[in-house]
Tab-separated table of C-alpha atoms and ligand atoms in Angstrom:
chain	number	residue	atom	x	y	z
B	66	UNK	CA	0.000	0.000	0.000
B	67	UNK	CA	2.774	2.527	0.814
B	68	UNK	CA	4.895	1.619	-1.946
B	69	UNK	CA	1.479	1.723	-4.523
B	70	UNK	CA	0.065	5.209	-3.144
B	71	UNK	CA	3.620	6.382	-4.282
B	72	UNK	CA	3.056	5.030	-7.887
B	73	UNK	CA	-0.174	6.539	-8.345
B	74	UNK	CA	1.150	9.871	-7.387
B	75	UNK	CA	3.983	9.097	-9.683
B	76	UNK	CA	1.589	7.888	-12.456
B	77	UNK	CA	-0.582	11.634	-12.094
B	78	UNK	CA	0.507	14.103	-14.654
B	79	UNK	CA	-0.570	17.153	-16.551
B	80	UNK	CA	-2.179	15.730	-19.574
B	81	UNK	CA	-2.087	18.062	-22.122
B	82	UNK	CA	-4.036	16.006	-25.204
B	83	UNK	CA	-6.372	13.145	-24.373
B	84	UNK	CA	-7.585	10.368	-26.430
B	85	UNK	CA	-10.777	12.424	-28.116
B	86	UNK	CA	-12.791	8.754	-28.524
B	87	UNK	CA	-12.147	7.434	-25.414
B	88	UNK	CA	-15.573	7.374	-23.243
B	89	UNK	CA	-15.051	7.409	-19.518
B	90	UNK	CA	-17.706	4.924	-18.003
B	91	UNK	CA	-20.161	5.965	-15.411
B	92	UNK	CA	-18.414	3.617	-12.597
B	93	UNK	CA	-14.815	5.354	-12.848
B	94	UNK	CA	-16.901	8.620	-13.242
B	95	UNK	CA	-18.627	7.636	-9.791
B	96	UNK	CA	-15.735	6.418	-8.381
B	97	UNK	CA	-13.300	9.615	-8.805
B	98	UNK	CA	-16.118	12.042	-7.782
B	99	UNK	CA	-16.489	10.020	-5.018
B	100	UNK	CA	-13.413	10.511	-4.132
B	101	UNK	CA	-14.100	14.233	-4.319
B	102	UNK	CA	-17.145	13.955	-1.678
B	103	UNK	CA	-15.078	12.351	0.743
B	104	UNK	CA	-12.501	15.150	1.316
B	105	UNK	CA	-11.808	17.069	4.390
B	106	UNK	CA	-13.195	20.699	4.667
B	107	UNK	CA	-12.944	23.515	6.820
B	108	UNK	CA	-15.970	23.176	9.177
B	109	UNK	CA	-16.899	20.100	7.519
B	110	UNK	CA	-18.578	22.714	5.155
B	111	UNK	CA	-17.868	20.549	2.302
B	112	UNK	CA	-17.982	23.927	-0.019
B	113	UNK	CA	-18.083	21.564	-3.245
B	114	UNK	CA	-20.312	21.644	-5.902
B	115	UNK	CA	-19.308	18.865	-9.117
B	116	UNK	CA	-20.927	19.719	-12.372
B	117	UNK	CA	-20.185	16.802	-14.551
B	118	UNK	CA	-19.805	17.862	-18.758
B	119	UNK	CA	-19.401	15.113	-21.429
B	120	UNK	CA	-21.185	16.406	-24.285
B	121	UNK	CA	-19.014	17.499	-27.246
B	122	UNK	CA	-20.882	20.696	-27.729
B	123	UNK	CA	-20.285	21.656	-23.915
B	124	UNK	CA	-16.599	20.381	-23.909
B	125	UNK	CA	-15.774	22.357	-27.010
B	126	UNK	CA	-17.717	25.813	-25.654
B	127	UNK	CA	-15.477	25.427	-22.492
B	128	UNK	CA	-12.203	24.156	-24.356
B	129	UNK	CA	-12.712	28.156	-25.441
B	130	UNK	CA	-13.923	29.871	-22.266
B	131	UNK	CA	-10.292	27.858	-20.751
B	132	UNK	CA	-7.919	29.468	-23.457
B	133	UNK	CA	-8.483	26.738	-26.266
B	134	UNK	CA	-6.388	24.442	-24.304
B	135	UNK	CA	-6.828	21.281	-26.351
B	136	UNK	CA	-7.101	19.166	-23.479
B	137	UNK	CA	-10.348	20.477	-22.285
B	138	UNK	CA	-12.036	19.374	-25.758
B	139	UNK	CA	-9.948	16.130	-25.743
B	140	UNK	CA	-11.242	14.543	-22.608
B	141	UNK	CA	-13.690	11.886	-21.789
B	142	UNK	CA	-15.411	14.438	-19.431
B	143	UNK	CA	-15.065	17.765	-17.178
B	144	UNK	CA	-15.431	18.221	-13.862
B	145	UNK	CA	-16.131	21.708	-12.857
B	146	UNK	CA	-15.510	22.360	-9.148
B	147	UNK	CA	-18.228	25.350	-8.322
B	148	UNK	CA	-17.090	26.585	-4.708
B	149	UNK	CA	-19.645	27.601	-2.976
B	150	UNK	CA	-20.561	31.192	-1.699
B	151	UNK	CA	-24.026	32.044	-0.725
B	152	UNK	CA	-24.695	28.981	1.422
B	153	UNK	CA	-21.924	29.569	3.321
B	154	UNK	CA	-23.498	32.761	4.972
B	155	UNK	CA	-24.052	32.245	8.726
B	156	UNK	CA	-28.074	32.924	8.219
B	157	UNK	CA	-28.321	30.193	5.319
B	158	UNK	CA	-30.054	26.652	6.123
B	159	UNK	CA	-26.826	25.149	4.214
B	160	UNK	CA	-24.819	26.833	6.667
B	161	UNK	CA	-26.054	26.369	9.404
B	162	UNK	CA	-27.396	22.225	8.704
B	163	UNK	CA	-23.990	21.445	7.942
B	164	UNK	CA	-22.469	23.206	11.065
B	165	UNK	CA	-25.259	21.538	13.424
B	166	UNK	CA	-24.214	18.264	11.987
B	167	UNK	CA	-20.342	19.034	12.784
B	168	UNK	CA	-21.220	20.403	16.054
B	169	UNK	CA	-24.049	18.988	17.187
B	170	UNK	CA	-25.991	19.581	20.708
B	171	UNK	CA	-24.902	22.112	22.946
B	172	UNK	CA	-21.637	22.937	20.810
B	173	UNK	CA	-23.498	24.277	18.018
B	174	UNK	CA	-24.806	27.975	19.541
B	175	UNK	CA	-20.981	28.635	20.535
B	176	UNK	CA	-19.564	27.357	16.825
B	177	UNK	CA	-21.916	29.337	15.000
B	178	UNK	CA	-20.861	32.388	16.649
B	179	UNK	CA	-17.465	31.421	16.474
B	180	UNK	CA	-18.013	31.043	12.639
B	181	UNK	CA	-20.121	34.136	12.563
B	182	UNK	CA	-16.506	35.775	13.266
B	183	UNK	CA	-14.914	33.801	10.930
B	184	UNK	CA	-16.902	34.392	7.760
B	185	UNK	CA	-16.681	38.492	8.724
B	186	UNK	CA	-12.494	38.266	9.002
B	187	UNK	CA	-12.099	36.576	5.803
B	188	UNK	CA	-11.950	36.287	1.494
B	189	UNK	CA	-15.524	33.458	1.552
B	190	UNK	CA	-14.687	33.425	-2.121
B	191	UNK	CA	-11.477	32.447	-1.969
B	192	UNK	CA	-11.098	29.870	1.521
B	193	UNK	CA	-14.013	28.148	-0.370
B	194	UNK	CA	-12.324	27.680	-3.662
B	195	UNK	CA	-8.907	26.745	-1.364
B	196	UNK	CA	-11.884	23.891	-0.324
B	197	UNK	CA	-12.587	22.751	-3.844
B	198	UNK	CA	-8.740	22.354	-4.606
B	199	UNK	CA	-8.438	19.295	-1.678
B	200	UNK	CA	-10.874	17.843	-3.539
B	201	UNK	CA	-9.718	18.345	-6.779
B	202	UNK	CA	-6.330	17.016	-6.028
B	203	UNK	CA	-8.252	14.034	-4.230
B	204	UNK	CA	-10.196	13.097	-7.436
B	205	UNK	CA	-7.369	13.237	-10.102
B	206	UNK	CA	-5.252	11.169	-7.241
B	207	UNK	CA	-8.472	8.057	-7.300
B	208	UNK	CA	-8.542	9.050	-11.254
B	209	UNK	CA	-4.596	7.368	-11.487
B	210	UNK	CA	-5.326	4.791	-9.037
B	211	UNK	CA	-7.733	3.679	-11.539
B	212	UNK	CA	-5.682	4.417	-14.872
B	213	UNK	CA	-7.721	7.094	-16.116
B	214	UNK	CA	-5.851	10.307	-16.843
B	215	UNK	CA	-6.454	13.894	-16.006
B	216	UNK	CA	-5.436	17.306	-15.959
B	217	UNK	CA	-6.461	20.524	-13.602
B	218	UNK	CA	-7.191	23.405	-15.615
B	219	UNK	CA	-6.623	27.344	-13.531
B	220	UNK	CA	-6.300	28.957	-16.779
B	221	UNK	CA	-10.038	29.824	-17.801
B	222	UNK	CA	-12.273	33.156	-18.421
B	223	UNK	CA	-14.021	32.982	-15.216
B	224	UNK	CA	-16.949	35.111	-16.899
B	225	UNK	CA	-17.159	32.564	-20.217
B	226	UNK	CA	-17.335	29.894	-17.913
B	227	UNK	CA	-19.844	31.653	-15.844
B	228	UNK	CA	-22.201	32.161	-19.055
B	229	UNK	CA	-21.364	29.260	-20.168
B	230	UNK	CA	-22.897	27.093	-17.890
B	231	UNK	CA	-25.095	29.426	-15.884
B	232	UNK	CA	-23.499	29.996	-12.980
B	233	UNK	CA	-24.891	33.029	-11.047
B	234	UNK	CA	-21.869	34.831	-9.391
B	235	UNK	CA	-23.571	35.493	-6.227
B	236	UNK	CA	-24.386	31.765	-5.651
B	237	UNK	CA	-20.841	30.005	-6.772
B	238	UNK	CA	-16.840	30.947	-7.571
B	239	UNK	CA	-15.551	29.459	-10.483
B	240	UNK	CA	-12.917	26.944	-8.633
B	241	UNK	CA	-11.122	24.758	-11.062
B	242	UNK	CA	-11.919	22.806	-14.271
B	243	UNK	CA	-10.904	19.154	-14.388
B	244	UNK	CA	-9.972	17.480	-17.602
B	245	UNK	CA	-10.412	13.377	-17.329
B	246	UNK	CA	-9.908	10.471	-19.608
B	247	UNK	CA	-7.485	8.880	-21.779
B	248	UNK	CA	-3.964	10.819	-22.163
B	249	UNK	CA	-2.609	10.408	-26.058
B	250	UNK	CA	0.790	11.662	-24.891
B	251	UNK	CA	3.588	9.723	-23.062
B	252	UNK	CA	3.432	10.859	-19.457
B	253	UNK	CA	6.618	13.060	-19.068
B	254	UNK	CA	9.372	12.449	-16.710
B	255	UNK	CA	8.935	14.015	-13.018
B	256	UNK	CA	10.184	16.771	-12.252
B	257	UNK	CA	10.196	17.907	-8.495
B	258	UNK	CA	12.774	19.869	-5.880
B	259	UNK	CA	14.392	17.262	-3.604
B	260	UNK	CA	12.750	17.403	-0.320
B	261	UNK	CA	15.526	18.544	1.054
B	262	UNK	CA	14.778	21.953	-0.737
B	263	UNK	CA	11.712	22.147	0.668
B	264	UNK	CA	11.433	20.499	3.970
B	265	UNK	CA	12.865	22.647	7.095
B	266	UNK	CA	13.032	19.947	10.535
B	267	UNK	CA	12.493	21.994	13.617
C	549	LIG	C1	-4.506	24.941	-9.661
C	549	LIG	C2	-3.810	24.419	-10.885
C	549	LIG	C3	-4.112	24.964	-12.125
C	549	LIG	C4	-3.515	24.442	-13.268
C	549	LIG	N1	-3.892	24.938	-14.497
C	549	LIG	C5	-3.409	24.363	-15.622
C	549	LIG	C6	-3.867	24.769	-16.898
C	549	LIG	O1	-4.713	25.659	-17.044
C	549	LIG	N2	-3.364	24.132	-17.987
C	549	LIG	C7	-2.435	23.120	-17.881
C	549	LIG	O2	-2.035	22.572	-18.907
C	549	LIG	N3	-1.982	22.714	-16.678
C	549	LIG	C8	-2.448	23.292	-15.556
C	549	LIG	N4	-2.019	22.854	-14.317
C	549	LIG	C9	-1.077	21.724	-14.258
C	549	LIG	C10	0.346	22.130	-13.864
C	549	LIG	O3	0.939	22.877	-14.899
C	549	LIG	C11	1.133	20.837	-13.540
C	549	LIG	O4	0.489	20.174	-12.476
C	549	LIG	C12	2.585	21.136	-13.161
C	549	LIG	O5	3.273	21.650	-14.257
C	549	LIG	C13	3.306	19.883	-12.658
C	549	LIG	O6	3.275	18.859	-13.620
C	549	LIG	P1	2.590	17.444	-13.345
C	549	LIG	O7	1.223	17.694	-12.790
C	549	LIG	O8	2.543	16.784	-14.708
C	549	LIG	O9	3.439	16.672	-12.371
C	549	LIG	C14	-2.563	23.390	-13.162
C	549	LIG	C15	-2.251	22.881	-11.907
C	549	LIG	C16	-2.872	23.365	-10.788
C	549	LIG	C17	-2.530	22.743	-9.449
């Protein structure tokens, strides 16, 4: 197990083309967004929302609202991560059913004035989008494990993807697009610092 959870982060790359007539089936579909649903979130808030694309028509409109990067209209399907905003407000019944199920009983009145703090001292957009990203990374991780390939996409027109699919601005943040399915490339070779450029023991 140690030595294989190594390999399928070694196996995870950037794909930048994918296999156009591959079709990703519903059970690897199910089984990487599961993935997604089972990450850790701040509060337990689980600030996700997965809007699953596999259409031509709707890959192609958002291979152009993501720079016409080729491996958005290449994959088997999308994945886009919606972060959520106006359910996280301290007076919404999203808010406030998720954070009586994470602090249940007694501990509830204190945490929701705790969080009422909270959501007043920081970005909502942005710690819910840094949310969607655990997940993100969490889904193209089970993606490997199972051979299927994938690639995050950052570089989009927030706004074109907004129209695109109908998002209302108010309601969800644009988090990250996920590109999944059959890579036509060789994977490249890894390249990472050493861990001993990055680690500092204390
Ligand atoms: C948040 C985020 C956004 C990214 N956006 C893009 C993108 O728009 N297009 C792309 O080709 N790769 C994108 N990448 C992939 C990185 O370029 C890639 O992970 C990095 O170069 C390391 O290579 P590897 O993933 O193949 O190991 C993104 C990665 C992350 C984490």
């Amino acid at each position: 197990m140690r030595q294989q959870l190594l390999e399928i982060f070694h196996r995870r790359h950037a794909c930048h083309l994918f296999q156009a007539d591959q079709a990703l089936s519903r059970a690897d579909l199910d089984y990487i967004l599961e993935a997604g649903r089972l990450s850790p979130s701040s509060f337990g808030l689980e600030q996700w929302k997965f809007l699953v694309l596999t259409s031509a028509q709707d890959k192609q409109a958002m291979q152009e609202a993501c720079f016409n990067q080729p491996q958005v209209g290449s994959a088997s399907a999308l994945v886009v991560i919606l972060a959520k905003i106006a359910e996280l407000h301290p007076d919404a019944p999203y808010l406030q059913a998720l954070l009586a199920r994470e602090y249940p009983g007694a501990a509830y009145a204190p945490a929701l004035a705790n969080y009422r703090g909270f959501y007043g001292a920081v970005d909502v957009p942005a710690w819910s989008v840094t949310q969607c990203h655990i997940a993100a990374a969490n889904m193209m991780t089970a993606a490997s494990a199972i051979g299927i390939d994938s690639c995050p996409i950052g570089g989009f027109v927030a706004e074109a993807v907004r129209q695109q699919l109908d998002i209302d601005p108010s309601r969800h943040e644009v988090a990250l697009v996920l590109a999944f399915g059959v890579c036509a490339d060789a994977p490249p070779t890894k390249q990472r610092l050493p861990l001993s450029d990055l680690v500092e023991h204390r």
